[in-house]
Each structure stands twice: as C-alpha cells, then as structure tokens.
Short mmCIF file of C-alpha atoms in Angstrom, two decimals:
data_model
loop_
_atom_site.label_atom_id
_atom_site.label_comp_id
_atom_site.label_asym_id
_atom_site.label_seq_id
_atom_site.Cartn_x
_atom_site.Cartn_y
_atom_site.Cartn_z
CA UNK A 271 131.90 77.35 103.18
CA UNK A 272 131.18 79.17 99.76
CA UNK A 273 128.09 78.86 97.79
CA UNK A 274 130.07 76.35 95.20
CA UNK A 275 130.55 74.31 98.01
CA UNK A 276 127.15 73.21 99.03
CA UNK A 277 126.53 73.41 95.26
CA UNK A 278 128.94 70.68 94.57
CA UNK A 279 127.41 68.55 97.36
CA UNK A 280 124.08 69.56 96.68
CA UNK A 281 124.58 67.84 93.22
CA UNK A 282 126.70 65.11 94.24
CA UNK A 283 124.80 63.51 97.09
CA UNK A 284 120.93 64.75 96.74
CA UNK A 285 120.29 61.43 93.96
CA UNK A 286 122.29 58.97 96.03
CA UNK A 287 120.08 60.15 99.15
CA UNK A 288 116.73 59.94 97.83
CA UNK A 289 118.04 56.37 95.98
CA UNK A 290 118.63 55.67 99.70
CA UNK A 291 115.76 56.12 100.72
CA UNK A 292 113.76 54.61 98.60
CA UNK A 293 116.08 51.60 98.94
CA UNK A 294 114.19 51.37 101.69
CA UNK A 295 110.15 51.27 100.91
CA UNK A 296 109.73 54.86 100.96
CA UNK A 297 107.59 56.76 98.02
CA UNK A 298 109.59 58.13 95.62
CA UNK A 299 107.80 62.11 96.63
CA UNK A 300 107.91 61.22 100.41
CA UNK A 301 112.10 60.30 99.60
CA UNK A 302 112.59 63.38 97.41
CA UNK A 303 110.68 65.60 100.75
CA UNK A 304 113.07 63.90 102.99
CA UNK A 305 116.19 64.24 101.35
CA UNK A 306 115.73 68.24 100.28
CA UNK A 307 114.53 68.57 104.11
CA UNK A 308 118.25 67.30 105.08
CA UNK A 309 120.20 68.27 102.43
CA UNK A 310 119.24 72.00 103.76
CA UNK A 311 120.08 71.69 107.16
CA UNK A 312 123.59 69.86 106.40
CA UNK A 313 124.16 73.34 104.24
CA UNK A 314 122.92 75.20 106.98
CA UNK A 315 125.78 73.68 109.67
CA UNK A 316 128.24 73.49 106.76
CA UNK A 317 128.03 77.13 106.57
CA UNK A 318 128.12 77.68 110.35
CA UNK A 319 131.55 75.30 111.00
CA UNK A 320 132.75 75.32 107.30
CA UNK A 321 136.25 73.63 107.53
CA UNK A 322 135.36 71.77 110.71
CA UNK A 323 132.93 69.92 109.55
CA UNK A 324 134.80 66.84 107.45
CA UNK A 325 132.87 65.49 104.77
CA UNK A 326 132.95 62.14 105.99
CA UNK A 327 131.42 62.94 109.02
CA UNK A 328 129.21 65.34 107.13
CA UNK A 329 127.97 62.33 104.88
CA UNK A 330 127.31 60.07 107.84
CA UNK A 331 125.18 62.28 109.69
CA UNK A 332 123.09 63.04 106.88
CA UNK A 333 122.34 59.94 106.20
CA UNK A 334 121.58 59.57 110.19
CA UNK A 335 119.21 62.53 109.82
CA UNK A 336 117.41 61.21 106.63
CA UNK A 337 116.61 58.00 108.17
CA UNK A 338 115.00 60.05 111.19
CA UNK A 339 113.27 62.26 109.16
CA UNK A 340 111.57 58.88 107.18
CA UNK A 341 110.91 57.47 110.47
CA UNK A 342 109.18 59.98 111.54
CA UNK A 343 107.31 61.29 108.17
CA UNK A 344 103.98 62.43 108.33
CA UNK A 345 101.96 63.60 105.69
CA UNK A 346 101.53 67.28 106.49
CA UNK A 347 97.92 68.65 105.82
CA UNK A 348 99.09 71.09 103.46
CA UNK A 349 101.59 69.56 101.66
CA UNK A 350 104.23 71.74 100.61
CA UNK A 351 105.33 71.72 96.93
CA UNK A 352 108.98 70.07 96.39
CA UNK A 353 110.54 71.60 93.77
CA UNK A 354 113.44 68.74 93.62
CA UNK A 355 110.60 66.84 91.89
CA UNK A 356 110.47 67.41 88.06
CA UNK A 357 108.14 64.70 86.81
CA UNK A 358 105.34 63.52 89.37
CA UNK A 359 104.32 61.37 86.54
CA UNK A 360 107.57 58.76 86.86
CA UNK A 361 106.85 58.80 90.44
CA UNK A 362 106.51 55.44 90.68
CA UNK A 363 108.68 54.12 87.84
CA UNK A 364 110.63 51.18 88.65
CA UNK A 365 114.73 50.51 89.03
CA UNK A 366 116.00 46.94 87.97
CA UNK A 367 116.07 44.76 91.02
CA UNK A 368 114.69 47.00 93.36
CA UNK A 369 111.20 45.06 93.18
CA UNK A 370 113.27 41.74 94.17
CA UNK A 371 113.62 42.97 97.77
CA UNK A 372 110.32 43.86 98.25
CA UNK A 373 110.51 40.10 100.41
CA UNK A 374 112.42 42.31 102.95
CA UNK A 375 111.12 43.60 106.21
CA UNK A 376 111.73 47.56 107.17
CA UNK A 377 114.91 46.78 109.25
CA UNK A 378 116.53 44.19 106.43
CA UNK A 379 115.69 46.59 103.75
CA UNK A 380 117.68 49.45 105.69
CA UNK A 381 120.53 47.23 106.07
CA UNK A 382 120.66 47.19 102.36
CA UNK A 383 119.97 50.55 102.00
CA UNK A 384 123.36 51.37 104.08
CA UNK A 385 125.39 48.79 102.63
CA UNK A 386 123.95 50.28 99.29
CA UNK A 387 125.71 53.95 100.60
CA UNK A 388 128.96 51.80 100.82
CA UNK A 389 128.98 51.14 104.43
CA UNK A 390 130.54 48.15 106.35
CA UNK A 391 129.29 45.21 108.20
CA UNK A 392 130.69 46.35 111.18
CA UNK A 393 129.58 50.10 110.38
CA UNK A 394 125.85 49.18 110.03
CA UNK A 395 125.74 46.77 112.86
CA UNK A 396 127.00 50.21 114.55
CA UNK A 397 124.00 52.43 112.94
CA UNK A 398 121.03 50.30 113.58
CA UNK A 399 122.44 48.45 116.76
CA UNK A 400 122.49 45.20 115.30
CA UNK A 401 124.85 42.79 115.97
CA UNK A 402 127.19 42.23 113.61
CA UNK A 403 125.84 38.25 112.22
CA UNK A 404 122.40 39.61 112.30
CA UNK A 405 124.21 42.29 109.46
CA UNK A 406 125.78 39.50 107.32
CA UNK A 407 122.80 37.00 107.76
CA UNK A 408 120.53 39.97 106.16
CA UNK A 409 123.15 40.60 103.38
CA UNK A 410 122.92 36.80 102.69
CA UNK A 411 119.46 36.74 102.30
CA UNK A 412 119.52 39.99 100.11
CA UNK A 413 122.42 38.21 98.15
CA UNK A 414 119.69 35.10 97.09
CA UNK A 415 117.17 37.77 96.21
CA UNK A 416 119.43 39.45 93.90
CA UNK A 417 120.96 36.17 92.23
CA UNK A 418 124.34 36.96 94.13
CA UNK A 419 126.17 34.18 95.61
CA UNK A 420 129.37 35.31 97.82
CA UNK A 421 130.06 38.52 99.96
CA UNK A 422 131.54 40.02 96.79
CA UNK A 423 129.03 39.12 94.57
CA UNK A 424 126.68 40.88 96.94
CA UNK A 425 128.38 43.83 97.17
CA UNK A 426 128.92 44.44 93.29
CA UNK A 427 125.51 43.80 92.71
CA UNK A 428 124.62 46.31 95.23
CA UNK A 429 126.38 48.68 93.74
CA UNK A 430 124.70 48.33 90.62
CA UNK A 431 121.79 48.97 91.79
CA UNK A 432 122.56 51.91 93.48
CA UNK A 433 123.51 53.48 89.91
CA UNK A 434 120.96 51.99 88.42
CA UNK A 435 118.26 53.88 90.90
CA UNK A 436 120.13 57.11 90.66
CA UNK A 437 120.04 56.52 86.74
CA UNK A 438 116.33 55.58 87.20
CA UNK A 439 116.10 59.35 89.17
CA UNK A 440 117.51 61.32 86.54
CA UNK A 441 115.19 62.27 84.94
CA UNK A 442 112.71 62.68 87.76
CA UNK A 443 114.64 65.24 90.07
CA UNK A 444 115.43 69.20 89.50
CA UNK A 445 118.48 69.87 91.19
CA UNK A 446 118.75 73.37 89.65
CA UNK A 447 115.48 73.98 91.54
CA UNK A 448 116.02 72.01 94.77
CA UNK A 449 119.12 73.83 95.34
CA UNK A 450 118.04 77.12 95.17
CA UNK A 451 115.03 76.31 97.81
CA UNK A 452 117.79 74.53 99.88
CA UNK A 453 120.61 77.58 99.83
CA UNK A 454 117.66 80.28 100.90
CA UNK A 455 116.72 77.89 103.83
CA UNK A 456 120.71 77.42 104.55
CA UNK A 457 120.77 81.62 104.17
CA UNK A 458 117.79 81.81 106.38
CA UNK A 459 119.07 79.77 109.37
CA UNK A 460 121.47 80.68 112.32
CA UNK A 461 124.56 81.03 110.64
CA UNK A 462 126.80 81.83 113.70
CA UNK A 463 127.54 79.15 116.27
CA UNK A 464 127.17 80.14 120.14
CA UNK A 465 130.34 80.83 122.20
CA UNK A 466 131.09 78.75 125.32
CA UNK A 467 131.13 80.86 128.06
CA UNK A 468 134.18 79.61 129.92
CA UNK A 469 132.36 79.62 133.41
CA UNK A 470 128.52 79.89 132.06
CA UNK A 471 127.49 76.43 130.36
CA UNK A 472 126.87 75.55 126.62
CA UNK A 473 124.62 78.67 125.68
CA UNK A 474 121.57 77.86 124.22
CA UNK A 475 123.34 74.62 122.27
CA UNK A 476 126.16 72.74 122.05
CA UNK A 477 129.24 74.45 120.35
CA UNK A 478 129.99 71.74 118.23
CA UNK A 479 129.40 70.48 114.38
CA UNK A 480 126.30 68.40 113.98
CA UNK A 481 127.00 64.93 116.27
CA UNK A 482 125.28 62.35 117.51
CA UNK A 483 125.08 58.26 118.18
CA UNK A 484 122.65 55.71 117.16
CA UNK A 485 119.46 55.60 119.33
CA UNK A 486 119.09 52.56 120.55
CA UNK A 487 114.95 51.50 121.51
CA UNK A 488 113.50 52.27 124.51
CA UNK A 489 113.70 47.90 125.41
CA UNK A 490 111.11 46.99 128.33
CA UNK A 491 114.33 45.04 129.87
CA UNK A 492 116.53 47.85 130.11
CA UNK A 493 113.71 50.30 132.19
CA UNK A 494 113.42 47.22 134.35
CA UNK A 495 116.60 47.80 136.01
CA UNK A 496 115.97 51.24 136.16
CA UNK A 497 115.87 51.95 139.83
CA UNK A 498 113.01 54.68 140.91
CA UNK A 499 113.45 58.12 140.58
CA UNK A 500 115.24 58.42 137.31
CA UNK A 501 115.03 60.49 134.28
CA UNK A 502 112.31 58.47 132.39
CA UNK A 503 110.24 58.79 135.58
CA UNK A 504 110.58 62.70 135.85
CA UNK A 505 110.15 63.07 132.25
CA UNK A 506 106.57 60.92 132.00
CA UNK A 507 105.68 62.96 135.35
CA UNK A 508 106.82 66.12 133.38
CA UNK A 509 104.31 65.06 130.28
CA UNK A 510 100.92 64.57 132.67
CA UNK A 511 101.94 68.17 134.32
CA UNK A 512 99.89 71.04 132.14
CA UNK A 513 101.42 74.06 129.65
CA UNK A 514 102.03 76.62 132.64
CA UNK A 515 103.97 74.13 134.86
CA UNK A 516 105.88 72.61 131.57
CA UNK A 517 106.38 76.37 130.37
CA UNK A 518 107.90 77.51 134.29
CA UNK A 519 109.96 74.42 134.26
CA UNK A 520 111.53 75.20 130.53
CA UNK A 521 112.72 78.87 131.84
CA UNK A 522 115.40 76.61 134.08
CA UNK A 523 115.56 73.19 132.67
CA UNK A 524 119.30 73.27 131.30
CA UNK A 525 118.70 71.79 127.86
CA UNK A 526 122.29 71.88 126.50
CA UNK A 527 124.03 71.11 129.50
CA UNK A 528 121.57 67.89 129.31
CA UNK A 529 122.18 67.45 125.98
CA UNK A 530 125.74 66.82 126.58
CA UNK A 531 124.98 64.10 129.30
CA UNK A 532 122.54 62.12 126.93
CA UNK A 533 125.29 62.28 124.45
CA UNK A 534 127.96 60.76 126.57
CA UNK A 535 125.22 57.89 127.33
CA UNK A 536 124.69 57.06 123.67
CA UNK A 537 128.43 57.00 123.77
CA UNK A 538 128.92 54.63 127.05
CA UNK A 539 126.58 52.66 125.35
CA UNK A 540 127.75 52.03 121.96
CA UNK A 541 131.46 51.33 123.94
CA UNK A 542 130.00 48.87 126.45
CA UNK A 543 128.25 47.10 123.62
CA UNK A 544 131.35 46.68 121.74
CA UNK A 545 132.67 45.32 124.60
CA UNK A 546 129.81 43.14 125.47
CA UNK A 547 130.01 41.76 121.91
CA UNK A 548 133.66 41.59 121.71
CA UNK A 549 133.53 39.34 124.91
CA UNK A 550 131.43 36.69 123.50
CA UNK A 551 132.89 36.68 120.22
CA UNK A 552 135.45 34.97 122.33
CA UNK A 553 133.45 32.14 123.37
CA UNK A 554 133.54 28.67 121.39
CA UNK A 555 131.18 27.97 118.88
CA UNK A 556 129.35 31.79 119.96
CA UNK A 557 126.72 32.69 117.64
CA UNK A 558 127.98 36.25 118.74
CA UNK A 559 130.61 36.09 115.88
CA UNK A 560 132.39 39.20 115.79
CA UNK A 561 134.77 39.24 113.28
CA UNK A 562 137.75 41.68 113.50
CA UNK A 563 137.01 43.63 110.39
CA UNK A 564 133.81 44.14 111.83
CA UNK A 565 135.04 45.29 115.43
CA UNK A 566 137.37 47.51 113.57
CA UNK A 567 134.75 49.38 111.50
CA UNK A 568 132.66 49.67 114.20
CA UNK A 569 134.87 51.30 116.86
CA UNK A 570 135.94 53.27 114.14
CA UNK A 571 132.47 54.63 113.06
CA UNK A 572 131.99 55.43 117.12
CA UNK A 573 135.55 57.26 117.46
CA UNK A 574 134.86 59.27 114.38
CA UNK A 575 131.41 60.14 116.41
CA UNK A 576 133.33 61.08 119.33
CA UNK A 577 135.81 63.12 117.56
CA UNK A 578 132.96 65.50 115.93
CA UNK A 579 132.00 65.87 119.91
CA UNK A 580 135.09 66.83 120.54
CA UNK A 581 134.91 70.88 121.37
CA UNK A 582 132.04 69.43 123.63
CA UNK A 583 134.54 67.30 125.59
CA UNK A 584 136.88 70.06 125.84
CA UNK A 585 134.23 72.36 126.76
CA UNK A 586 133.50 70.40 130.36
CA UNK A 587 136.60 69.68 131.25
CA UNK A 588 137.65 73.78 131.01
CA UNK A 589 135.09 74.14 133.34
CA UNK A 590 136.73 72.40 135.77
CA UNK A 591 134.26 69.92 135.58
CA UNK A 592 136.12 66.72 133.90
CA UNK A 593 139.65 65.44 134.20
CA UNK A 594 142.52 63.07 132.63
CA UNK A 595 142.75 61.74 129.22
CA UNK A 596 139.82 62.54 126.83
CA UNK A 597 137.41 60.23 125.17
CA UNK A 598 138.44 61.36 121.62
CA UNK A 599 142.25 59.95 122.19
CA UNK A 600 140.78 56.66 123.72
CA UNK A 601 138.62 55.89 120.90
CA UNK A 602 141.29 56.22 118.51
CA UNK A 603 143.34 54.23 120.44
CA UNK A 604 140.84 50.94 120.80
CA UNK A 605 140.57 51.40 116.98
CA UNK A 606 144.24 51.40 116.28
CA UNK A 607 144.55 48.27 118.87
CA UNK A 608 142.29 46.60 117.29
CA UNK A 609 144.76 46.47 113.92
CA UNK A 610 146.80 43.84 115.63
CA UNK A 611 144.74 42.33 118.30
CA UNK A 612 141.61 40.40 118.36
CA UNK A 613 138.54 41.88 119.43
CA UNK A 614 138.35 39.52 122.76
CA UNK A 615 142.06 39.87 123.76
CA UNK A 616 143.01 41.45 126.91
CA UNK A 617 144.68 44.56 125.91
CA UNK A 618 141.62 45.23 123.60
CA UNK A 619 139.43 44.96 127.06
CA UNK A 620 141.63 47.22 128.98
CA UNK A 621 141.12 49.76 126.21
CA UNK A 622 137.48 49.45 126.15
CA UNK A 623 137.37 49.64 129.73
CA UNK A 624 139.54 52.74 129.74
CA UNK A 625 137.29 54.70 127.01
CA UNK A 626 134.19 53.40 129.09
CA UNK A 627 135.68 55.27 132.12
CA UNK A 628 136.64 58.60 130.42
CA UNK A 629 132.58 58.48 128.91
CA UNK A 630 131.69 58.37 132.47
CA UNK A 631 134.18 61.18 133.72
CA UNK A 632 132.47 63.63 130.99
CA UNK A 633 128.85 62.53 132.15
CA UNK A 634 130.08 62.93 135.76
CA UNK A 635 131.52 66.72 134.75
CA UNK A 636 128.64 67.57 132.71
CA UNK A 637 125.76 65.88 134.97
CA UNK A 638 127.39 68.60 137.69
CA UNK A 639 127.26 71.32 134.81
CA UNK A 640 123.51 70.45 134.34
CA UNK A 641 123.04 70.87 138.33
CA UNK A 642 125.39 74.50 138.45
CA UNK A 643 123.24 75.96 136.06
CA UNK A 644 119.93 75.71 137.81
CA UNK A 645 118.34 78.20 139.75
CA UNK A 646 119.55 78.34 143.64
CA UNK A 647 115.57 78.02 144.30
CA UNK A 648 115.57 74.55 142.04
CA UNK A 649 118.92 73.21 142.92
CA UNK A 650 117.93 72.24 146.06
CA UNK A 651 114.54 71.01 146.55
CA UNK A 652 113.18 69.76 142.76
CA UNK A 653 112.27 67.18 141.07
CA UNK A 654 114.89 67.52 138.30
CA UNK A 655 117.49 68.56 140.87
CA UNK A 656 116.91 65.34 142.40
CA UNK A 657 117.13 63.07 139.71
CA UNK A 658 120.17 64.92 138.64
CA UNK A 659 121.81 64.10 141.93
CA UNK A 660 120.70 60.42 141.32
CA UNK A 661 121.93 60.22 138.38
CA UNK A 662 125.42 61.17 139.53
CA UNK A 663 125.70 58.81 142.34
CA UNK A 664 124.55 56.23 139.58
CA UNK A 665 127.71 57.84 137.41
CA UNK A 666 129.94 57.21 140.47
CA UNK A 667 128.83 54.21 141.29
CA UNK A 668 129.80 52.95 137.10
CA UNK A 669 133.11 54.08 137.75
CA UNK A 670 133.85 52.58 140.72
CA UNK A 671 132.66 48.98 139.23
CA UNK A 672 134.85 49.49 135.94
CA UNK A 673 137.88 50.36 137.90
CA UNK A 674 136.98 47.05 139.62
CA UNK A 675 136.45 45.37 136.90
CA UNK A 676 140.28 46.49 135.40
CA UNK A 677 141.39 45.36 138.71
CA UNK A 678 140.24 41.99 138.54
CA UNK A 679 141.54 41.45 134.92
CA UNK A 680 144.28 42.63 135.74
CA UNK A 681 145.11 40.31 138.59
CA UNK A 682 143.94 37.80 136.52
CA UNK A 683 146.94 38.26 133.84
CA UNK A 684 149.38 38.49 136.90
CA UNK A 685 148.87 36.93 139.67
CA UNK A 686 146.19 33.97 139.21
CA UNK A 687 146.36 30.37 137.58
CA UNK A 688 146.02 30.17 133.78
CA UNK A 689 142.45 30.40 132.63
CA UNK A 690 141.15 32.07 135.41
CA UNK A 691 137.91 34.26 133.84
CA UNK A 692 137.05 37.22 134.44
CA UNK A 693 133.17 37.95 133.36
CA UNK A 694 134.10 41.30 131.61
CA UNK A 695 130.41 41.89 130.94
CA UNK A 696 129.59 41.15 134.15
CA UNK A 697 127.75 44.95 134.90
CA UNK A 698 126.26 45.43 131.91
CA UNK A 699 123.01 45.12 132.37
CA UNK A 700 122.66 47.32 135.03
CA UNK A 701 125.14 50.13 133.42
CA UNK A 702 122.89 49.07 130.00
CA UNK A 703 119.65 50.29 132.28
CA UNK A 704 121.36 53.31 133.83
CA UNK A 705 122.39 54.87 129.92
CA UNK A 706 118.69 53.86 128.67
CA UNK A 707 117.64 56.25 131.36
CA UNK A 708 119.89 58.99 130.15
CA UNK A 709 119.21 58.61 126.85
CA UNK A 710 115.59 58.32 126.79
CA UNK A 711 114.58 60.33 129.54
CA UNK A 712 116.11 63.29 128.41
CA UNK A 713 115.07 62.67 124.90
CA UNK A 714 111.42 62.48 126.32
CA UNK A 715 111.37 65.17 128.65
CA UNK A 716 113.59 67.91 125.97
CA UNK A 717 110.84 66.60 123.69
CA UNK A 718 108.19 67.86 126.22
CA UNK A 719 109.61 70.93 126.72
CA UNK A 720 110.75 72.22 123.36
CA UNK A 721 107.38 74.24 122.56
CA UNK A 722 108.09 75.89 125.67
CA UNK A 723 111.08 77.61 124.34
#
C-alpha cells in the first residue's frame, strides 16, 4: 500500500466514521478520538497485507473496531490532544434531525448508525446479533421519528442525514493534521506479518488480514449449559491466581493457536444462528420472520468474514491438523443457495449443516494445534491442558450430532411419510453453550494474560 493510498481513505472515510459515531450518542471529541484511534490501525494492517486486504472487508472491520473502541472508551487521565479536531468550539453544534432520535436507546441508535453506513437489514441483524424483525421494527420506529413513512422513505432520509452530519463536520475536523499523526503511528507499527511455520503453530499471531465475528454477550443461559471444567471456569480460576503464576502460565499459554479456536466459535455460532433463525422463519404465523433478502445479506456478511480468515483455515489444515472441504467454499455456497431457495428449505439446511461441520473440523484441528504446542511438562497434567482435552471431546461430540442430524433429514426427504419433521434446531442450545465457552473464555483468560507478554 503507498502513502496515497491510506491518504485517499484517510480522507474519504475519517468524516463518515466519526458521523457514525456520533450517530450513536457519542461526544463529538470522544467520536473524533475514536475514529483517528482506528483509522491508524486499519493503515497500519493495510500496509502490512496491502492488496489482500479488500476494501470492503477493510470498511467493515473498521467500523467493527470503532464501535469497540466507543464501547469501551474511557476518559484517559491525561488526555491526549487530537489533532483531527480543528474547532473545539463547534463541538457540540447540532446536525438536522439528529436531535429527533435522541428517543432512541444505545442499541436502536446503533442500528441506525449502521443502516446510516449503508448496511442491510440482514447485515446489521448479523453485526449486533439481533434478529432480523427486531432490525426492521427499530428502523420503523426511527422512520416515525424522522417523519418517514415506508422502508424507502427511511432509507433516503437516512441518507440525508448522514451528509448532512458529515457537512455539519466540515468545518470541525483537520484531516491534513489527523493524517499525518495517523501515517507516523501506521510507520511506527509492525509492518511485516509473521510467517507460518509449516510444522510450528501461528507465531506470535495469526497470519491473516484483520478478521473477526460479532461478539455475542456473555447470556447467563448459555453458561448454564456449560458443563464443569470449561474455558470460562479456567479463565475466572486464572484471574484469582496472582502476577507470578499468571506471568509462568503466559510463557506457554498458546495465544494464537487459541485465537484461532475462539474464531471458529464466533463462526459456528453466527452459522448455527442462521440456521436456528432460518428454521423458524418457516413456522406459520412465526414472529421469527426471516425474510430472504435478509438471510441472504446475512450469510453473506459471515462468508465474507470467513473468507478474510481464510490463510488461517489453510494454515491448520497444512498442519495436518484439518481435513475435507474448507469453510470459505461452504459459506459461499449457502449464500449462492440462498439466491433461489428459501431460507427454511431443505437444501438450504443441508448447506448450513455442512458449513457448521467444516467450523467444527477447523476447531477440532486447531483445538489439537493449541494442545501440540504446549510444553511436554503442561500437556499432560494442567489445568489448561485439561480443558483443552474437554473441549475437544465437546468438538467431537458436535460433529457426531450434526452428522446425525443430516441423517435424519435426510431420511426424512426419502424414506418417511410426507410432513414428517425433523427439529433442525434441535442441539442448539447445548452447541449455543459449548461456543459461549470458547468464545468467552478465551477472550477472558487472553485478556488476563496479555500484560504478561
């Protein structure tokens, strides 16, 4: 990537992010923070994977990271100057219409926000995990607020005031000075990605462009069918242990190797909630509509997730470690299946069910990665080895009741009286609890241990 490069997106996206933002409550200085913050690191892995980052993607996960990086603002104690901010005195000066959703609670006013960025139903329902009528019912309401009365009208009108706020920031924001403190903190950052030792494990990270899923919350009713023993457990045990222990257990805990497992989670879930909610958009007179527009958009904002992931998936299964058809061609091909079949149909199920079992495959292969690259004095007898070994007998144990599953539908189709049913959600509570574990108990215990080295 040249230096005109991140100068053209510097200038081209920095207003529309902080107008995101602030689409959704933020203060304009705490927007403008946020938005130079990620506008430097997505110039920092721009230069690293230059052409293999697509600018799609690229714009997706910045917006991912910005919405983080709000979430998780706080006011440092020695606030550091933003030189992307001009005119402190216009601050707090006012866009047309934005004060009309001020009616809107955090999680409506982000569904704006990202409908505002010109996303889909289906593609926000995606990003904040929201089913897809919870996603129109909010644009509805945001409709009456803005004196819009059909889908179209809402969307227009949303697009209005999208220029209007970036108008309304003109005059506020210094790009020529924002984007020289974001290319020296691009310069100043690892510019060379980490080889994957064919044999050895990630390296220190992942080889791959910036990728990621949605985060779904830590629900009470997912760690309930946690069974004992898992990753949340190990990591809150981890967190009451003191700085030596924590430090000793960072020197072998295999942090990328991990990473890779809590990413194929975040993608078993997002694929067995599309297929949760494709199921009951099935049902008669479901309030779980699902329309097909939607299920399209949102399978195709996960496959375009997988596909960034990509080397990673590659990267397992030359290690010997993973096997038969990837995840990236699966995801592809629900989304093209669902151009000319419904979202509940039977061929779109045995597709889901399919990319469900090739997420578990690359959790299998890298869950054994994770366990090859600890010490021979940890791989037997501790606590993380343990888990670890849970965890893949849980893995096994997923596969074994989706290729059941595919079994019974397809005996179903073949062999049994019409409108026979087959519950095709029937596990997903349990395989719902099992990812939560992943996810968050990884996330928890890297968390722990990432002062530690």
């Amino acid at each position: 990537m040249t230096d005109t490069d991140f100068e053209g997106s510097y200038r081209a996206q920095t207003a529309p992010l902080v107008a995101f933002l602030w689409m959704q409550g933020a203060e304009l200085p705490v927007a403008a923070r946020v938005a130079q913050d990620t506008m430097a690191v997505a110039g920092s892995w721009r230069a690293r994977f230059g052409e293999g980052v697509r600018v799609p993607d690229l714009r997706t996960w910045t917006y991912r990271i910005a919405v983080g990086g709000l979430v998780r603002w706080a006011e440092p104690e020695d606030p550091i100057p933003n030189p992307l901010l001009a005119d402190e005195s216009a601050r707090y000066q006012p866009a047309v219409g934005l004060d009309r959703l001020a009616e809107l609670n955090a999680r409506q006013r982000r569904v704006v926000a990202l409908a505002t960025a010109s996303c889909s139903a289906g593609e926000i329902g995606y990003e904040l995990v929201l089913p897809a009528y919870k996603v129109h019912r909010t644009l509805r309401c945001a409709g009456k607020l803005l004196g819009a009365a059909t889908h179209d009208a809402v969307e227009d009108r949303l697009r209005d005031l999208q220029a209007e706020l970036v108008a309304a920031l003109d005059p506020v924001l210094d790009l020529d000075a924002g984007l020289t403190e974001a290319s020296g903190a691009a310069a100043a950052r690892d510019g060379g990605a980490r080889v994957l030792a064919r044999t050895g494990g990630f390296g220190s990270r992942p080889p791959v462009p910036p990728c990621g899923a949605p985060v779904p919350a830590a629900a009470p009713d997912a760690a309930d069918a946690l069974a004992p023993g898992g990753l949340r457990e190990y990591a809150a045990a981890l967190a009451a242990r003191d700085d030596s222990y924590r430090r000793t257990e960072r020197t072998h805990f295999p942090m990328a190797e991990l990473a890779a497992v809590r990413l194929g989670a975040l993608f078993s879930f997002h694929a067995d909630r599309f297929r949760r909610d494709a199921e009951r958009s099935g049902y008669r007179n479901s309030r779980f509509d699902f329309p097909a527009a939607d299920a399209r958009a949102y399978v195709g904002a996960l496959a375009r997730d997988i596909a960034c992931a990509a080397p990673m998936f590659d990267a397992v299964r030359s290690s010997g470690s993973g096997s038969g058809i990837g995840p990236v061609r699966l995801a592809y091909h629900l989304e093209s299946s669902l151009e000319h079949d419904d979202p509940h149909t039977n061929e779109v199920s045995y597709d889901g069910i399919d990319l469900a079992l090739a997420l578990a495959d690359f959790r299998r292969g890298a869950l054994d990665l994770a366990l090859r690259a600890l010490p021979p004095q940890h791989g037997q007898t501790s606590d993380l080895a343990e888990t670890l070994r849970r965890s893949a007998f849980d893995t096994a144990r997923v596969t074994e009741q989706l290729r059941s599953l595919s079994s019974d539908l397809s005996q179903a189709e073949s062999t049994l009286p019409d409108g026979v049913y087959v519950d095709m959600t029937r596990d997903f509570a349990a395989h719902e609890g099992y990812n939560a574990d992943l996810i968050h108990g990884i996330g928890a215990a890297q968390d722990t241990l990432s002062p530690f080295g």
